[in-house]
mmCIF file of C-alpha atoms in Angstrom:
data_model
loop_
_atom_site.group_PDB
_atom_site.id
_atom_site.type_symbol
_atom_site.label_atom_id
_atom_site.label_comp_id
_atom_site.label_asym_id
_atom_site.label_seq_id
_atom_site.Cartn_x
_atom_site.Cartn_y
_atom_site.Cartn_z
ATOM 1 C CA UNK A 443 142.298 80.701 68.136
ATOM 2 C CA UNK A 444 143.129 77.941 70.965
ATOM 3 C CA UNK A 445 140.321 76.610 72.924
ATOM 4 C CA UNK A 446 139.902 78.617 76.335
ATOM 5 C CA UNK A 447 141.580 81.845 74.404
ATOM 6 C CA UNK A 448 139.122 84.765 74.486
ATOM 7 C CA UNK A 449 137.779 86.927 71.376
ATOM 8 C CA UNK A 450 141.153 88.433 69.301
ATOM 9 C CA UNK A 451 141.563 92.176 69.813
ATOM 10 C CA UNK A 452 140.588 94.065 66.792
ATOM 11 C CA UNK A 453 142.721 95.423 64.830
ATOM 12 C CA UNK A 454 143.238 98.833 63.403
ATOM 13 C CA UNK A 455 144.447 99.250 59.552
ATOM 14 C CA UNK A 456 145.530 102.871 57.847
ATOM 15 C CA UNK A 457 147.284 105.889 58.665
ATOM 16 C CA UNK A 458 146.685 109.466 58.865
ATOM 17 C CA UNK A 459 144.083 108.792 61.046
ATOM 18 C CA UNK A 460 141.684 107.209 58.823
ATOM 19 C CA UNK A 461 141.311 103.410 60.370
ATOM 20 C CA UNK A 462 139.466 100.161 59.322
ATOM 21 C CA UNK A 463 138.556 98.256 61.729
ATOM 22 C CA UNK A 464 139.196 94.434 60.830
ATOM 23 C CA UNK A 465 136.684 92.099 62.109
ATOM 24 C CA UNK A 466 137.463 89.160 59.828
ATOM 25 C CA UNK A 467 138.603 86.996 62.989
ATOM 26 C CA UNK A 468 135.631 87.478 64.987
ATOM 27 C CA UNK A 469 132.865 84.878 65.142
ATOM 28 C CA UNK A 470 129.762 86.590 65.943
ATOM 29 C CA UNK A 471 127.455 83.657 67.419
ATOM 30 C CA UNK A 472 123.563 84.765 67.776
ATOM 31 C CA UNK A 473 121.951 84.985 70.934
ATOM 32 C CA UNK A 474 119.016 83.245 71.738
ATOM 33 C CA UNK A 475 117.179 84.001 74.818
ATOM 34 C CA UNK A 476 113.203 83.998 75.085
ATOM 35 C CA UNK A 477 111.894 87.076 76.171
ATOM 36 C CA UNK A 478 109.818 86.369 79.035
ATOM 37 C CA UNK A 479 105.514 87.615 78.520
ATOM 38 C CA UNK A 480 105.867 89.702 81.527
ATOM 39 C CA UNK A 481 108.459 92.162 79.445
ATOM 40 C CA UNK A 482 106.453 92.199 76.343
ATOM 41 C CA UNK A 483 104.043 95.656 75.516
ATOM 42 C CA UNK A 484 100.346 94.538 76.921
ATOM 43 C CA UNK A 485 98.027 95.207 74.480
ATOM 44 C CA UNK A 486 96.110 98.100 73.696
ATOM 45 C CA UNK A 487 93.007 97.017 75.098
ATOM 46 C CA UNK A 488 94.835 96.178 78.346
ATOM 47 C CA UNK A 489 96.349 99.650 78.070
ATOM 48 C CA UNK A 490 93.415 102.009 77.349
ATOM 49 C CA UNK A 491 91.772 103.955 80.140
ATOM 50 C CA UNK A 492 95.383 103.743 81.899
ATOM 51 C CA UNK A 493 96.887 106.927 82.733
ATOM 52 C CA UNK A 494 100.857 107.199 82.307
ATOM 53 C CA UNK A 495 102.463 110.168 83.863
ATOM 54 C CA UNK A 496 100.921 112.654 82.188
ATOM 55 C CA UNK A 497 99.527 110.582 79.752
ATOM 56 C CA UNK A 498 96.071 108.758 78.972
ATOM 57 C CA UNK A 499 96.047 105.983 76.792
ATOM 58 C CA UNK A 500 92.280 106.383 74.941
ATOM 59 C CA UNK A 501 90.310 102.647 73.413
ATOM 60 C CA UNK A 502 92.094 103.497 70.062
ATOM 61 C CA UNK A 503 95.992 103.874 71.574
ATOM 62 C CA UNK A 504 95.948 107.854 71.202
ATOM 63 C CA UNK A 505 98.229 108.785 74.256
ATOM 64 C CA UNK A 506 96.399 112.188 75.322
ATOM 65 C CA UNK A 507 98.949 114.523 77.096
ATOM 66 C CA UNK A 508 97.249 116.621 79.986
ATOM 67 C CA UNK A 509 97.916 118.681 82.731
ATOM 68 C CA UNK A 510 96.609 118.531 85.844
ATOM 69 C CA UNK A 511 97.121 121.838 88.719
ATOM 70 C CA UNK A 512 96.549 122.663 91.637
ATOM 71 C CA UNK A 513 95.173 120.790 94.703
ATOM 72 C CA UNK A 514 93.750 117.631 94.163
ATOM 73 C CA UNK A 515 91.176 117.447 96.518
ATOM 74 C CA UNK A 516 89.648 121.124 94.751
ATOM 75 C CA UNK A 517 86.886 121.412 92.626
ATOM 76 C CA UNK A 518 87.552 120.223 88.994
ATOM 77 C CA UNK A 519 87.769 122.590 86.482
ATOM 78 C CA UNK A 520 88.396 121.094 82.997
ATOM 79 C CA UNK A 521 89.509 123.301 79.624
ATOM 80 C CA UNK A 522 89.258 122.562 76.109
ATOM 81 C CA UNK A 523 91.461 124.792 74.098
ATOM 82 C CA UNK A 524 90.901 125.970 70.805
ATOM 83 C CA UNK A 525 92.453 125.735 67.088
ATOM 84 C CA UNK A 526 95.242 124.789 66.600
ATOM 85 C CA UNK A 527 96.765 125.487 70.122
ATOM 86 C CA UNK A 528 97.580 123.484 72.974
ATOM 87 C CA UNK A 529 96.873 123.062 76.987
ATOM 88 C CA UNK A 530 99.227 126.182 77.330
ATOM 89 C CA UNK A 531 96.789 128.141 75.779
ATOM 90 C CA UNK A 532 95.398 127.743 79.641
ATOM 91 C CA UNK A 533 98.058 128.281 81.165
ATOM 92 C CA UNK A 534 96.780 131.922 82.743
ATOM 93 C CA UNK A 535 93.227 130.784 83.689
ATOM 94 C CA UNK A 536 94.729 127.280 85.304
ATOM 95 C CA UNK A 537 97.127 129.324 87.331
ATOM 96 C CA UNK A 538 94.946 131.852 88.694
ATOM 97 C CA UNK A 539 92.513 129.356 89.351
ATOM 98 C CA UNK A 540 94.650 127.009 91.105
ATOM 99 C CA UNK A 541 95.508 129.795 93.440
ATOM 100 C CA UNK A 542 92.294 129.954 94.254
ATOM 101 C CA UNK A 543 91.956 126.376 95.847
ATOM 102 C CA UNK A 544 90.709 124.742 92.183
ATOM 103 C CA UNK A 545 92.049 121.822 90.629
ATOM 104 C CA UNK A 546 92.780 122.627 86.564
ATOM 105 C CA UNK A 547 92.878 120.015 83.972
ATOM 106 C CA UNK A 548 93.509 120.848 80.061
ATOM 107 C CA UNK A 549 94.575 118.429 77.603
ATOM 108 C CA UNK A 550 96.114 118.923 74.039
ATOM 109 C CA UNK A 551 93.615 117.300 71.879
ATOM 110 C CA UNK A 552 94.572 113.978 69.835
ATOM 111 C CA UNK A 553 97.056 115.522 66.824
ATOM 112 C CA UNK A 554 97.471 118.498 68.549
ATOM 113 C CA UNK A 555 100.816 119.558 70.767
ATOM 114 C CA UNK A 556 102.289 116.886 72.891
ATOM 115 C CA UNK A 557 99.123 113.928 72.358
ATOM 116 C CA UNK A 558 100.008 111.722 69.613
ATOM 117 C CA UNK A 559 99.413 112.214 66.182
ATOM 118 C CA UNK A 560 96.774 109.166 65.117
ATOM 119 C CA UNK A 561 95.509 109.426 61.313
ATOM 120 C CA UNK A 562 91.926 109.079 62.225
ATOM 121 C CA UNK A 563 89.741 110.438 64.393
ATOM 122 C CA UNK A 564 89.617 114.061 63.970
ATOM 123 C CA UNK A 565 86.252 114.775 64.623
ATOM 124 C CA UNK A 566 84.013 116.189 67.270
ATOM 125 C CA UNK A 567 82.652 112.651 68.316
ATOM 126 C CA UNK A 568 85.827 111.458 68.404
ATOM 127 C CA UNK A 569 86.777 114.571 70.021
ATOM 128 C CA UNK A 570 84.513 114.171 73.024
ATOM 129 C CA UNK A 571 85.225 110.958 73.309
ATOM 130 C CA UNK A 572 88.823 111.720 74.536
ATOM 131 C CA UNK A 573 87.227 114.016 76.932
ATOM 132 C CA UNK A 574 85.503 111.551 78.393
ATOM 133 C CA UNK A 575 87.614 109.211 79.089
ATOM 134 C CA UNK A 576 90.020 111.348 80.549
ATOM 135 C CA UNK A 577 87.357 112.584 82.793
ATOM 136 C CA UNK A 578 86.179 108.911 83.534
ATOM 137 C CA UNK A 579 90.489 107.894 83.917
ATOM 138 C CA UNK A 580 90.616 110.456 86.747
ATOM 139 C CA UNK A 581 87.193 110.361 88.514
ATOM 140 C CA UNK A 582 86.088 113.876 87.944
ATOM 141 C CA UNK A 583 82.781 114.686 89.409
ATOM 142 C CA UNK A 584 80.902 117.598 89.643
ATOM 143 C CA UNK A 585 83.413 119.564 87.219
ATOM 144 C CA UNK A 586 82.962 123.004 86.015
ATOM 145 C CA UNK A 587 84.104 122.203 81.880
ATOM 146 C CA UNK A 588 85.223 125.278 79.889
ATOM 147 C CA UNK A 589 86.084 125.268 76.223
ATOM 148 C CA UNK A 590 87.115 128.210 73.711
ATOM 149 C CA UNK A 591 86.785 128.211 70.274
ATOM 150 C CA UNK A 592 86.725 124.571 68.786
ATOM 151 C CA UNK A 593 87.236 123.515 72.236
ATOM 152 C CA UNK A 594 83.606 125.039 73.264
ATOM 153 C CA UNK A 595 82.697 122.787 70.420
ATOM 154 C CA UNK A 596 84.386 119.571 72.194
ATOM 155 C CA UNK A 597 82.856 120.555 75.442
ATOM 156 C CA UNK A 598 79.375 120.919 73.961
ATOM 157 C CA UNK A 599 79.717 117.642 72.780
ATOM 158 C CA UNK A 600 80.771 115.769 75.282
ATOM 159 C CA UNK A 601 77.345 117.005 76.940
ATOM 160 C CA UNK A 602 75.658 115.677 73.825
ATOM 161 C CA UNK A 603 77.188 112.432 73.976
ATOM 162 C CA UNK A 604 77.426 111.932 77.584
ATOM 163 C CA UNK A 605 75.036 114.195 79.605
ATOM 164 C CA UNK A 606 75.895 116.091 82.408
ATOM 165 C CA UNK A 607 76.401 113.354 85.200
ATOM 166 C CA UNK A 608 80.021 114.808 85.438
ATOM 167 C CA UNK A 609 79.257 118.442 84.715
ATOM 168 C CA UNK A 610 78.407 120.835 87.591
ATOM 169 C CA UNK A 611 78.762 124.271 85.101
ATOM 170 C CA UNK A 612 79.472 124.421 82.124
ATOM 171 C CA UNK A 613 81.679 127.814 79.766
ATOM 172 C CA UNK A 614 81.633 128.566 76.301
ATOM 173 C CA UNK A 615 84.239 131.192 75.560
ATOM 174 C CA UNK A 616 84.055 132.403 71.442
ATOM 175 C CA UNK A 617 82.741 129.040 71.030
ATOM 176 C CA UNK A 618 81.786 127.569 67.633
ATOM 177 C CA UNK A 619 78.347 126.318 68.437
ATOM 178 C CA UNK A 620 75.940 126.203 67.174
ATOM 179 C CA UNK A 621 77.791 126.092 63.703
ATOM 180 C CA UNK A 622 80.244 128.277 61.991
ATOM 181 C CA UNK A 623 79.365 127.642 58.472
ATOM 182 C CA UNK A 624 76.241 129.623 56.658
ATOM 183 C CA UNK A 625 73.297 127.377 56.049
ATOM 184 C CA UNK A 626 69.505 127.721 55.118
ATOM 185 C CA UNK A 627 68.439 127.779 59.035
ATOM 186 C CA UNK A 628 72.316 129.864 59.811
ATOM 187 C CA UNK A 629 72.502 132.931 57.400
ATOM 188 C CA UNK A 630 74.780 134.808 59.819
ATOM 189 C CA UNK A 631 77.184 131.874 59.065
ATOM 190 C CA UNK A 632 80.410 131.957 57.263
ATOM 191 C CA UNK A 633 80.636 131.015 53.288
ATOM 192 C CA UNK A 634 82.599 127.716 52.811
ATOM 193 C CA UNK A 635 84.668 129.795 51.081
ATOM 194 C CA UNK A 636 86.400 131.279 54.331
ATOM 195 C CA UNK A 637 87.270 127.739 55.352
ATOM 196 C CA UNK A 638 88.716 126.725 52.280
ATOM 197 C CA UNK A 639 90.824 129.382 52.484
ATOM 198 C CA UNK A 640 92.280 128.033 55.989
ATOM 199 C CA UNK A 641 92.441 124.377 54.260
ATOM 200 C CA UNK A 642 94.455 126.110 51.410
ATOM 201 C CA UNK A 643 96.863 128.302 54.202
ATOM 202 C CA UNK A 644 97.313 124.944 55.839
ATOM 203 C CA UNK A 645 98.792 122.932 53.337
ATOM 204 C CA UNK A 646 100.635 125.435 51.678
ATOM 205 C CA UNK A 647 102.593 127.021 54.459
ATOM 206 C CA UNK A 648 101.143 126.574 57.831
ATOM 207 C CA UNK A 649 104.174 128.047 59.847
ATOM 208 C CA UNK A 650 103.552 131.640 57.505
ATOM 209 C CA UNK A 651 99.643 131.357 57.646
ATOM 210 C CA UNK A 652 99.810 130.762 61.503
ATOM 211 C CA UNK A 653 102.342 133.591 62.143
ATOM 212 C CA UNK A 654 99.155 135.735 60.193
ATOM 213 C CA UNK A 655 96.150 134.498 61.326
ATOM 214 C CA UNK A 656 97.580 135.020 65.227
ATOM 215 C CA UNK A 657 97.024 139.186 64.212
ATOM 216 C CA UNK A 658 92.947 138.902 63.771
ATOM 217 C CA UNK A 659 93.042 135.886 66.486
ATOM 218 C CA UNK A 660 94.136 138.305 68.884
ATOM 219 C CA UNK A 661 92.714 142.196 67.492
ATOM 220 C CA UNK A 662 96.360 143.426 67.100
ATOM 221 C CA UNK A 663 95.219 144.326 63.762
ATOM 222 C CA UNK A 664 92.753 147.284 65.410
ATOM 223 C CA UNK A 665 93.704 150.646 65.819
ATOM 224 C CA UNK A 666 95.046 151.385 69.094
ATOM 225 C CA UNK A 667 96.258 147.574 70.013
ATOM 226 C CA UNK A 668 99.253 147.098 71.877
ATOM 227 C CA UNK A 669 100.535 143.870 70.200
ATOM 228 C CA UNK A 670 102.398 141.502 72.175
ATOM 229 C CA UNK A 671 105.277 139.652 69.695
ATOM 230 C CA UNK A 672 105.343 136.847 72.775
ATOM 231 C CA UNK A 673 101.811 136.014 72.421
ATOM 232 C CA UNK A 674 102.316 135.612 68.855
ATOM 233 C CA UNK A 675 105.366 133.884 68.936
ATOM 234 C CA UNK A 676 103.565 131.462 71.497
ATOM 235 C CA UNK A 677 100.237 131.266 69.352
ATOM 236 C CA UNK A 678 102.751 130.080 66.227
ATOM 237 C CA UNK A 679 104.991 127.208 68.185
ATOM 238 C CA UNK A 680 101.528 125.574 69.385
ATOM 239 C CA UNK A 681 100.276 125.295 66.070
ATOM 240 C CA UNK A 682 103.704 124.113 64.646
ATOM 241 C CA UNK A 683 103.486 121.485 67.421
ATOM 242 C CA UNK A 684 100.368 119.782 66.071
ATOM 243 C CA UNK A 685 100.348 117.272 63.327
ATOM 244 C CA UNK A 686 99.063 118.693 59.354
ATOM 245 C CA UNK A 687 96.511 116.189 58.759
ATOM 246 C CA UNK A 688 95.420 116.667 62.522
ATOM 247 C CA UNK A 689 95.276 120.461 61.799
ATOM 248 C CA UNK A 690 93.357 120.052 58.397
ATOM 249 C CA UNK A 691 90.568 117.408 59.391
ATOM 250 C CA UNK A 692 89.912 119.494 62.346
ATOM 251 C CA UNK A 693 88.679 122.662 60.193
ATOM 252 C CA UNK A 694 85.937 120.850 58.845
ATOM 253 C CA UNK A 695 85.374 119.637 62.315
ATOM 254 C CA UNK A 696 85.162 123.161 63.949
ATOM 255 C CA UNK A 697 83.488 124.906 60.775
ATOM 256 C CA UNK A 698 80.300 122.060 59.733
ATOM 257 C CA UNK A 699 79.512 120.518 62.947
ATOM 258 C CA UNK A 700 75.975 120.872 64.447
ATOM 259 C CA UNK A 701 75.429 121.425 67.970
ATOM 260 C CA UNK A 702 72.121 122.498 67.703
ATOM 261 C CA UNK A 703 71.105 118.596 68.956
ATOM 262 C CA UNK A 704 74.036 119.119 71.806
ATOM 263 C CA UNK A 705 73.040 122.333 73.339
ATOM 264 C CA UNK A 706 69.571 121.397 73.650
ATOM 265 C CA UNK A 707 70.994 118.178 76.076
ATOM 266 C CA UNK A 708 72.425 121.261 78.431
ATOM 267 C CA UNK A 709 71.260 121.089 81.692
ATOM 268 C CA UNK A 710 73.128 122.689 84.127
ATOM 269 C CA UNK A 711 74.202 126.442 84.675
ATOM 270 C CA UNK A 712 76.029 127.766 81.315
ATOM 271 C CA UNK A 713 77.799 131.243 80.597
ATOM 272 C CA UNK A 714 78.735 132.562 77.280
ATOM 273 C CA UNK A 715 81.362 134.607 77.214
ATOM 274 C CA UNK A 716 82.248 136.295 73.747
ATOM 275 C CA UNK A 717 83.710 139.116 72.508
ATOM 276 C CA UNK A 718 82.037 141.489 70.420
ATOM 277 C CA UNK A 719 84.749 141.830 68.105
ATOM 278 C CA UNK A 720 85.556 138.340 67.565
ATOM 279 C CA UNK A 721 86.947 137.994 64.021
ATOM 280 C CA UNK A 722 87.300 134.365 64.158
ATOM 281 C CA UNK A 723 84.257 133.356 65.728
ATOM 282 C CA UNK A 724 82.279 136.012 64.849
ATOM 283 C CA UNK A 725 79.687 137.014 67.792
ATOM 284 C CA UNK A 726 76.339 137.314 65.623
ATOM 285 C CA UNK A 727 76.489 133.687 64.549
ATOM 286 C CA UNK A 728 77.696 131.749 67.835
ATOM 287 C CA UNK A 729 76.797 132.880 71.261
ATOM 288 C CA UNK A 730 74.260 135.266 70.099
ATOM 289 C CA UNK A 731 72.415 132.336 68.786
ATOM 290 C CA UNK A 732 73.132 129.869 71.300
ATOM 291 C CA UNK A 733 71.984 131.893 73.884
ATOM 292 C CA UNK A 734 68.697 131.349 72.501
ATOM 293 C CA UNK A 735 69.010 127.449 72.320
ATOM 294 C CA UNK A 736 70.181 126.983 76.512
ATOM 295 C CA UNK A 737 67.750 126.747 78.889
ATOM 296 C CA UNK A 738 68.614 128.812 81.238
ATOM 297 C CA UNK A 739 72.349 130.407 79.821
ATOM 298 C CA UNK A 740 73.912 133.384 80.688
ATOM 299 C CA UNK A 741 74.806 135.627 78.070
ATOM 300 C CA UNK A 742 78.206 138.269 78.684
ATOM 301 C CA UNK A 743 79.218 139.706 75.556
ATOM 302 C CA UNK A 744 82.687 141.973 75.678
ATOM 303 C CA UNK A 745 82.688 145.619 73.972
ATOM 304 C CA UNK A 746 85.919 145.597 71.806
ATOM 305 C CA UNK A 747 87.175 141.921 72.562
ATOM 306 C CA UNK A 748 88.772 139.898 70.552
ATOM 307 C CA UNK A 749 89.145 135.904 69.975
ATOM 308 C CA UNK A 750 91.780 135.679 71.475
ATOM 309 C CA UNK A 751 90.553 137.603 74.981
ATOM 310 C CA UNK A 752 91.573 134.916 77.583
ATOM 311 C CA UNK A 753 94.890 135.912 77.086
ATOM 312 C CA UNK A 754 94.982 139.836 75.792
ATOM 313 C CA UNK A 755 91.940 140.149 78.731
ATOM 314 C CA UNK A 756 93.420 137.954 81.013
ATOM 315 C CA UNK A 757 92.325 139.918 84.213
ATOM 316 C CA UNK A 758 88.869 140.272 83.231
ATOM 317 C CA UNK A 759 88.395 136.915 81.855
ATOM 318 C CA UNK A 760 89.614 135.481 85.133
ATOM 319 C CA UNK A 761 87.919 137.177 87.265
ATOM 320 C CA UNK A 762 84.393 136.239 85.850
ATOM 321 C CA UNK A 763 85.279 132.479 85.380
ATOM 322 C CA UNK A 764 86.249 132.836 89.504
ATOM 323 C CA UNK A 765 82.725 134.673 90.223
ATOM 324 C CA UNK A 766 80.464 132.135 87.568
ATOM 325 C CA UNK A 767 82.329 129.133 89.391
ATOM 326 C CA UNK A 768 81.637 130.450 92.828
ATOM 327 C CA UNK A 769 77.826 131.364 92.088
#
């Protein structure tokens, strides 16, 4: 190559289109430029309690996906959803509620739908801890929190943990409190047994043991149900959108917690809403009891609903959250 003379043009060997490309006359010369600090990642302790879109960045570097509806000056109202779903499990209280003037925040919890999948951390203290910060990231004050299922678990808590500084109300719908599993002081608790057998469905074929356990979750196993294929095609992609080791750690987190310690730190005006055919969170061992262990709750048990009411009972679901909120 002459001095001045530019890079050769490749060259192209072969025929019948199959080509190699030659590159034994190019000189490939390294390029060294410094990346200035301002371009680098900050680090995670710079990062955490930063909100990105819709993304918040917790003190371990779990990005926590959440959405937040409606107007932003309206009263908070913050959901926790249940096992092993997703925000969208909200999707039909948010929107009626935001129609109402509210503003609606639900997260998917870390390992769960769109958050990231982290190894550790799978617990109900870790749990609440996400809560809070997200609640802390966007200045939510005198919110109205409302968890189902293993999310009733998160929200209770987060009360534990945190008080009720933040908290103006508080919901409980088919919660898990004030523990699912059968002890001495909790006969009407389930054997460990029953939560084995989730572990085992879990690990051996989650997509199959989802697409079944969405029939009981939601009653369209009773006679008479009209079963909605959508609402079990829905229930199946949130769970296959969480991470296995996410969805495993979190059984024994829903199942052996006890909240007896959390409920006891309630202070502020609490409904229990529960179906009286729950066959996941079976009525007799949850709110029944934790009625008893609120100061002050208010107990609304459904004839013939199921786990899965806030979205088979949509209409009647909503329009009690509306009426406790406005009390």
């Amino acid at each position: 190559m002459n001095r001045g003379e530019g890079p050769p043009t490749p060259r192209y060997d072969g025929e019948g289109g199959t080509s190699r490309l030659t590159l034994a006359a190019v000189r490939l010369t390294p390029i060294r430029k410094k990346i200035p600090m301002s371009t680098q990642a900050p680090p995670l302790t710079a990062q955490a309690g930063k909100i990105s879109g819709s993304y918040l960045t917790t003190q371990d570097g779990t990005q926590i996906y959440f959405k937040d509806w409606g107007p932003k000056d309206g009263k908070p109202i913050v959901f926790s959803h249940g096992w092993p779903l997703t925000a969208d499990a909200w999707e039909d209280q948010m929107l009626f509620l935001s129609n109402h003037g509210y503003r609606t925040i639900a997260h998917d919890r870390r390992g769960h739908g769109r958050s990231s999948q982290p190894w550790d951390g799978h617990n109900m203290d870790t749990y609440a801890d996400d809560l809070a910060q997200l609640t802390a990231a966007l200045d939510l004050k005198k919110a109205v929190h409302v968890g189902h299922s293993t999310g009733g678990g998160e929200v209770t808590r987060y009360i534990g943990r945190y008080g009720t500084s933040r908290v103006a109300k508080a919901v409980l719908i088919g919660a898990v409190p004030p523990i699912m599993l059968k002890t001495g002081w909790h006969p009407n608790g389930l054997p460990l047994e029953t939560f084995d057998g989730i572990r085992a469905g879990v690990l051996g074929d989650r997509s199959a043991f989802f697409k079944e356990l969405s029939v009981a979750f939601y009653g369209f196993n009773r006679p008479g149900a009209k079963v909605s294929e959508g609402l079990r095609e829905s229930f199946w992609m949130q769970g296959m959108m969480g991470g296995l080791k996410a969805e495993y750690d979190c059984v024994k987190a829903f199942s052996e917690t006890d909240f007896r310690a959390d409920l006891a730190r309630f202070d502020v005006p609490t409904l229990l809403m529960h179906g009286d055919d729950d066959q996941i969170v079976p009525f007799e061992g949850a709110a029944k009891i934790t009625a008893t262990l609120v100061k002050g709750a208010k107990l609304k048990a459904y004839p013939g609903f199921g786990h899965g009411m806030c979205s088979v009972n949509k209409g009647v679901i909503n329009s009690d959250l509306l009426a406790f909120i406005q009390e």
